[in-house]
């Protein structure tokens, strides 16, 4: 059966979006002098190497609700010349299904990719916003995680199920706060990834994990849901900025300093 014209146009829009996202990521990584090829050349891996060099155990950082690894590009070089850093990008940005996906599903997918890079020994994982919750779940599932960074992750009181119009409003606010300028087709393609991740977070109930959990809370973030993450953390640090600016100059340097200090306590086993 021949595909309809709307279906063909939709597929072309997806292809253009994936190419645009890949180009943006490669341009950001090139500015840092880093290759964007997946480790071992395996196509389809969610792993994006931000800084390969170094003898320390790698640090794996999970994307936030939007799915992109771009916020970690300026952070990686500040974590030290000897600290390998990989980021995990949402496969939904490249055509993978997101409908009905839970945080445990994401965590399992990402652990499989991470253990290809580091098959043995304790892991270092972390993430900003939704990524912090995924990192906690990775630590729970793996059982051999030495250190988990949770960057300004909000934990809901109770599970909730927002409507699409609410999620659209949150998405628009998130895009504006990120300083991104996507066009309308790109917004339409990226919204399902954002919505899937937010819905997964709002129904996720974390637990204490057998890992040292370091919570980094932005000074200007609203108290409440983020403070509730203290129940799962071994230590909490308040860093300058708000939820978004904590990962931008000039505040990102102080954030990186805390992370460097804590990572220095993790040794190769």
Short mmCIF file of C-alpha atoms in Angstrom, two decimals:
data_model
loop_
_atom_site.label_atom_id
_atom_site.label_comp_id
_atom_site.label_asym_id
_atom_site.label_seq_id
_atom_site.Cartn_x
_atom_site.Cartn_y
_atom_site.Cartn_z
CA UNK A 1 0.00 0.00 0.00
CA UNK A 2 1.38 3.41 -0.95
CA UNK A 3 1.87 5.77 1.98
CA UNK A 4 -0.36 8.84 2.07
CA UNK A 5 1.05 12.27 1.35
CA UNK A 6 0.65 13.42 5.03
CA UNK A 7 2.51 10.30 6.22
CA UNK A 8 5.32 10.92 3.73
CA UNK A 9 5.59 14.56 4.79
CA UNK A 10 5.62 13.55 8.47
CA UNK A 11 8.43 11.06 7.81
CA UNK A 12 10.41 13.73 5.96
CA UNK A 13 9.94 16.14 8.89
CA UNK A 14 11.25 13.48 11.28
CA UNK A 15 14.27 12.85 9.08
CA UNK A 16 15.03 16.57 8.88
CA UNK A 17 14.63 16.94 12.65
CA UNK A 18 16.97 14.02 13.39
CA UNK A 19 19.56 15.49 11.02
CA UNK A 20 19.21 18.92 12.62
CA UNK A 21 19.52 17.53 16.15
CA UNK A 22 22.58 15.48 15.17
CA UNK A 23 24.18 18.52 13.55
CA UNK A 24 23.51 20.70 16.59
CA UNK A 25 25.02 18.09 18.90
CA UNK A 26 28.06 17.65 16.66
CA UNK A 27 28.59 21.41 16.46
CA UNK A 28 28.42 21.71 20.27
CA UNK A 29 30.84 18.83 20.72
CA UNK A 30 33.19 20.21 18.07
CA UNK A 31 33.43 23.47 20.01
CA UNK A 32 34.70 21.36 22.90
CA UNK A 33 37.09 19.42 20.65
CA UNK A 34 35.21 16.16 21.28
CA UNK A 35 34.07 13.41 18.91
CA UNK A 36 30.36 12.56 18.80
CA UNK A 37 30.79 8.98 17.58
CA UNK A 38 29.21 6.34 19.85
CA UNK A 39 31.72 4.22 21.80
CA UNK A 40 33.01 1.22 19.87
CA UNK A 41 31.22 2.68 16.82
CA UNK A 42 27.96 0.91 17.72
CA UNK A 43 25.08 2.65 15.91
CA UNK A 44 22.04 3.56 17.94
CA UNK A 45 23.81 3.82 21.29
CA UNK A 46 22.37 6.50 23.60
CA UNK A 47 25.92 7.22 24.82
CA UNK A 48 27.61 10.42 23.68
CA UNK A 49 31.28 10.71 24.70
CA UNK A 50 31.97 14.26 25.92
CA UNK A 51 35.49 13.64 27.22
CA UNK A 52 37.12 10.28 26.52
CA UNK A 53 40.57 10.86 28.03
CA UNK A 54 41.46 10.06 31.62
CA UNK A 55 42.28 7.19 33.93
CA UNK A 56 39.48 7.76 36.44
CA UNK A 57 36.26 5.74 36.35
CA UNK A 58 33.95 7.34 33.74
CA UNK A 59 31.06 9.56 34.81
CA UNK A 60 27.76 8.90 33.01
CA UNK A 61 25.25 11.78 32.93
CA UNK A 62 21.58 11.24 32.01
CA UNK A 63 19.64 13.80 29.97
CA UNK A 64 16.90 15.98 31.44
CA UNK A 65 13.25 16.04 30.31
CA UNK A 66 14.05 17.41 26.86
CA UNK A 67 16.27 14.44 26.11
CA UNK A 68 19.31 16.34 24.80
CA UNK A 69 22.84 16.06 26.19
CA UNK A 70 23.67 19.66 25.21
CA UNK A 71 23.51 21.04 28.79
CA UNK A 72 26.41 18.77 29.77
CA UNK A 73 28.74 19.87 26.96
CA UNK A 74 30.15 22.89 28.88
CA UNK A 75 30.24 20.90 32.14
CA UNK A 76 32.38 17.98 30.94
CA UNK A 77 35.70 19.84 30.47
CA UNK A 78 35.34 21.47 33.89
CA UNK A 79 35.29 18.10 35.67
CA UNK A 80 39.01 17.56 35.13
CA UNK A 81 41.42 16.47 32.41
CA UNK A 82 41.60 12.99 33.95
CA UNK A 83 37.80 12.50 34.16
CA UNK A 84 36.14 10.66 31.25
CA UNK A 85 32.56 11.87 30.81
CA UNK A 86 29.77 10.28 28.77
CA UNK A 87 26.24 11.59 28.43
CA UNK A 88 23.09 9.58 27.72
CA UNK A 89 20.77 11.06 25.10
CA UNK A 90 17.12 10.08 24.82
CA UNK A 91 16.62 7.61 21.93
CA UNK A 92 13.21 9.24 21.41
CA UNK A 93 14.99 12.18 19.79
CA UNK A 94 16.07 9.79 17.04
CA UNK A 95 12.84 7.94 16.39
CA UNK A 96 12.58 5.41 19.22
CA UNK A 97 9.17 4.89 20.82
CA UNK A 98 8.38 6.83 24.00
CA UNK A 99 4.72 6.01 24.63
CA UNK A 100 4.14 4.39 28.02
CA UNK A 101 7.83 4.34 28.85
CA UNK A 102 8.72 4.42 32.56
CA UNK A 103 11.88 5.54 34.34
CA UNK A 104 12.84 1.95 35.18
CA UNK A 105 12.71 1.17 31.44
CA UNK A 106 15.04 4.07 30.65
CA UNK A 107 17.37 3.11 33.49
CA UNK A 108 17.64 -0.47 32.22
CA UNK A 109 18.35 0.68 28.66
CA UNK A 110 21.02 3.10 29.82
CA UNK A 111 22.66 0.60 32.16
CA UNK A 112 23.07 -1.83 29.27
CA UNK A 113 24.85 0.90 27.26
CA UNK A 114 26.96 2.00 30.22
CA UNK A 115 28.12 -1.52 31.01
CA UNK A 116 29.39 -1.86 27.44
CA UNK A 117 31.84 0.95 28.22
CA UNK A 118 32.55 -0.12 31.79
CA UNK A 119 31.75 -3.83 32.16
CA UNK A 120 33.24 -4.19 35.63
CA UNK A 121 33.63 -2.20 38.81
CA UNK A 122 31.60 0.53 40.48
CA UNK A 123 29.93 3.19 38.36
CA UNK A 124 29.60 6.95 38.68
CA UNK A 125 26.24 8.17 37.41
CA UNK A 126 24.26 11.36 37.64
CA UNK A 127 21.75 13.60 35.98
CA UNK A 128 20.08 16.97 36.00
CA UNK A 129 16.33 17.31 36.60
CA UNK A 130 14.59 14.14 35.34
CA UNK A 131 18.07 12.71 34.73
CA UNK A 132 18.75 12.66 38.46
CA UNK A 133 15.77 10.38 39.03
CA UNK A 134 16.89 8.07 36.21
CA UNK A 135 20.39 7.97 37.74
CA UNK A 136 18.91 6.96 41.12
CA UNK A 137 17.02 4.14 39.43
CA UNK A 138 20.18 3.04 37.61
CA UNK A 139 21.94 2.86 40.98
CA UNK A 140 19.09 0.77 42.39
CA UNK A 141 19.05 -1.64 39.46
CA UNK A 142 22.80 -2.10 39.12
CA UNK A 143 23.78 -2.43 42.77
CA UNK A 144 27.41 -1.51 42.07
CA UNK A 145 27.30 2.27 41.82
CA UNK A 146 29.82 4.11 43.96
CA UNK A 147 28.53 7.65 43.42
CA UNK A 148 25.27 9.18 42.17
CA UNK A 149 24.92 12.89 41.44
CA UNK A 150 21.38 14.29 41.57
CA UNK A 151 21.24 17.80 40.11
CA UNK A 152 18.14 19.79 41.15
CA UNK A 153 15.73 16.89 40.72
CA UNK A 154 12.14 17.46 41.86
CA UNK A 155 10.40 14.52 43.51
CA UNK A 156 6.58 14.70 43.51
CA UNK A 157 4.50 14.20 46.65
CA UNK A 158 2.19 11.74 44.98
CA UNK A 159 1.91 10.28 41.49
CA UNK A 160 0.11 12.64 39.10
CA UNK A 161 -1.12 12.52 35.51
CA UNK A 162 -1.06 15.95 33.84
CA UNK A 163 -3.09 16.64 30.70
CA UNK A 164 -1.45 17.40 27.37
CA UNK A 165 -2.34 21.10 27.64
CA UNK A 166 -0.52 21.32 30.97
CA UNK A 167 2.49 19.54 29.57
CA UNK A 168 2.49 21.82 26.53
CA UNK A 169 2.64 24.84 28.83
CA UNK A 170 5.50 23.30 30.82
CA UNK A 171 7.30 22.43 27.58
CA UNK A 172 7.01 25.98 26.27
CA UNK A 173 8.37 27.34 29.56
CA UNK A 174 11.23 24.83 29.52
CA UNK A 175 12.22 25.68 25.94
CA UNK A 176 12.19 29.40 26.77
CA UNK A 177 14.25 28.92 29.93
CA UNK A 178 16.77 26.81 28.00
CA UNK A 179 17.23 29.63 25.52
CA UNK A 180 16.49 27.31 22.62
CA UNK A 181 14.87 28.53 19.39
CA UNK A 182 13.42 25.47 17.65
CA UNK A 183 10.95 25.95 14.80
CA UNK A 184 7.36 24.68 14.94
CA UNK A 185 7.98 21.25 13.33
CA UNK A 186 10.89 20.66 15.69
CA UNK A 187 8.77 21.63 18.70
CA UNK A 188 6.05 19.23 17.59
CA UNK A 189 8.56 16.39 17.23
CA UNK A 190 10.35 17.06 20.52
CA UNK A 191 7.25 17.47 22.68
CA UNK A 192 6.49 13.70 22.93
CA UNK A 193 9.98 13.10 24.37
CA UNK A 194 9.50 15.85 26.95
CA UNK A 195 5.99 14.65 27.80
CA UNK A 196 7.09 11.01 28.17
CA UNK A 197 9.93 11.93 30.52
CA UNK A 198 7.83 14.25 32.68
CA UNK A 199 5.02 11.70 32.93
CA UNK A 200 7.55 9.03 33.88
CA UNK A 201 8.99 11.25 36.62
CA UNK A 202 5.55 12.14 38.01
CA UNK A 203 4.69 8.47 38.52
CA UNK A 204 8.12 7.41 39.78
CA UNK A 205 8.75 6.60 43.43
CA UNK A 206 12.50 6.47 44.23
CA UNK A 207 14.04 4.49 47.04
CA UNK A 208 17.24 4.63 49.02
CA UNK A 209 20.07 3.05 47.07
CA UNK A 210 23.35 1.37 47.94
CA UNK A 211 25.39 4.26 46.55
CA UNK A 212 26.72 7.55 47.88
CA UNK A 213 24.10 10.03 46.65
CA UNK A 214 25.10 13.68 46.35
CA UNK A 215 22.23 16.15 45.85
CA UNK A 216 23.14 19.50 44.29
CA UNK A 217 20.24 21.92 44.70
CA UNK A 218 20.10 25.28 42.95
CA UNK A 219 19.94 28.19 45.38
CA UNK A 220 17.07 29.86 43.52
CA UNK A 221 14.98 26.75 42.91
CA UNK A 222 11.69 26.59 44.75
CA UNK A 223 11.81 24.54 47.91
CA UNK A 224 9.48 21.58 48.34
CA UNK A 225 9.74 18.89 45.72
CA UNK A 226 13.50 19.34 45.31
CA UNK A 227 14.01 19.34 49.08
CA UNK A 228 12.11 16.03 49.19
CA UNK A 229 15.04 14.52 47.34
CA UNK A 230 17.07 14.99 50.54
CA UNK A 231 15.45 11.82 51.87
CA UNK A 232 17.39 9.84 49.26
CA UNK A 233 20.70 11.72 49.55
CA UNK A 234 23.72 11.25 51.78
CA UNK A 235 24.77 14.87 51.42
CA UNK A 236 23.29 18.04 49.98
CA UNK A 237 25.07 21.05 48.49
CA UNK A 238 23.37 24.31 47.54
CA UNK A 239 24.92 25.89 44.45
CA UNK A 240 24.39 29.32 42.90
CA UNK A 241 21.78 29.99 40.25
CA UNK A 242 18.36 28.59 39.42
CA UNK A 243 17.32 25.30 37.86
CA UNK A 244 18.71 26.36 34.48
CA UNK A 245 21.52 28.81 35.23
CA UNK A 246 23.28 26.40 37.61
CA UNK A 247 24.59 24.74 34.42
CA UNK A 248 25.75 27.99 32.83
CA UNK A 249 28.60 30.40 33.48
CA UNK A 250 29.38 31.79 35.96
CA UNK A 251 27.61 29.28 38.26
CA UNK A 252 28.68 26.12 36.42
CA UNK A 253 32.26 26.44 37.72
CA UNK A 254 31.14 26.09 41.36
CA UNK A 255 28.91 23.15 40.44
CA UNK A 256 31.82 21.44 38.69
CA UNK A 257 34.06 22.02 41.71
CA UNK A 258 31.71 20.11 44.01
CA UNK A 259 31.44 17.29 41.49
CA UNK A 260 35.22 17.12 41.05
CA UNK A 261 35.74 16.92 44.79
CA UNK A 262 33.26 14.10 45.23
CA UNK A 263 34.50 12.18 42.17
CA UNK A 264 38.05 12.33 43.49
CA UNK A 265 36.96 9.96 46.26
CA UNK A 266 36.03 7.24 43.73
CA UNK A 267 38.92 4.97 42.80
CA UNK A 268 39.31 2.24 40.23
CA UNK A 269 38.65 -1.17 41.78
#
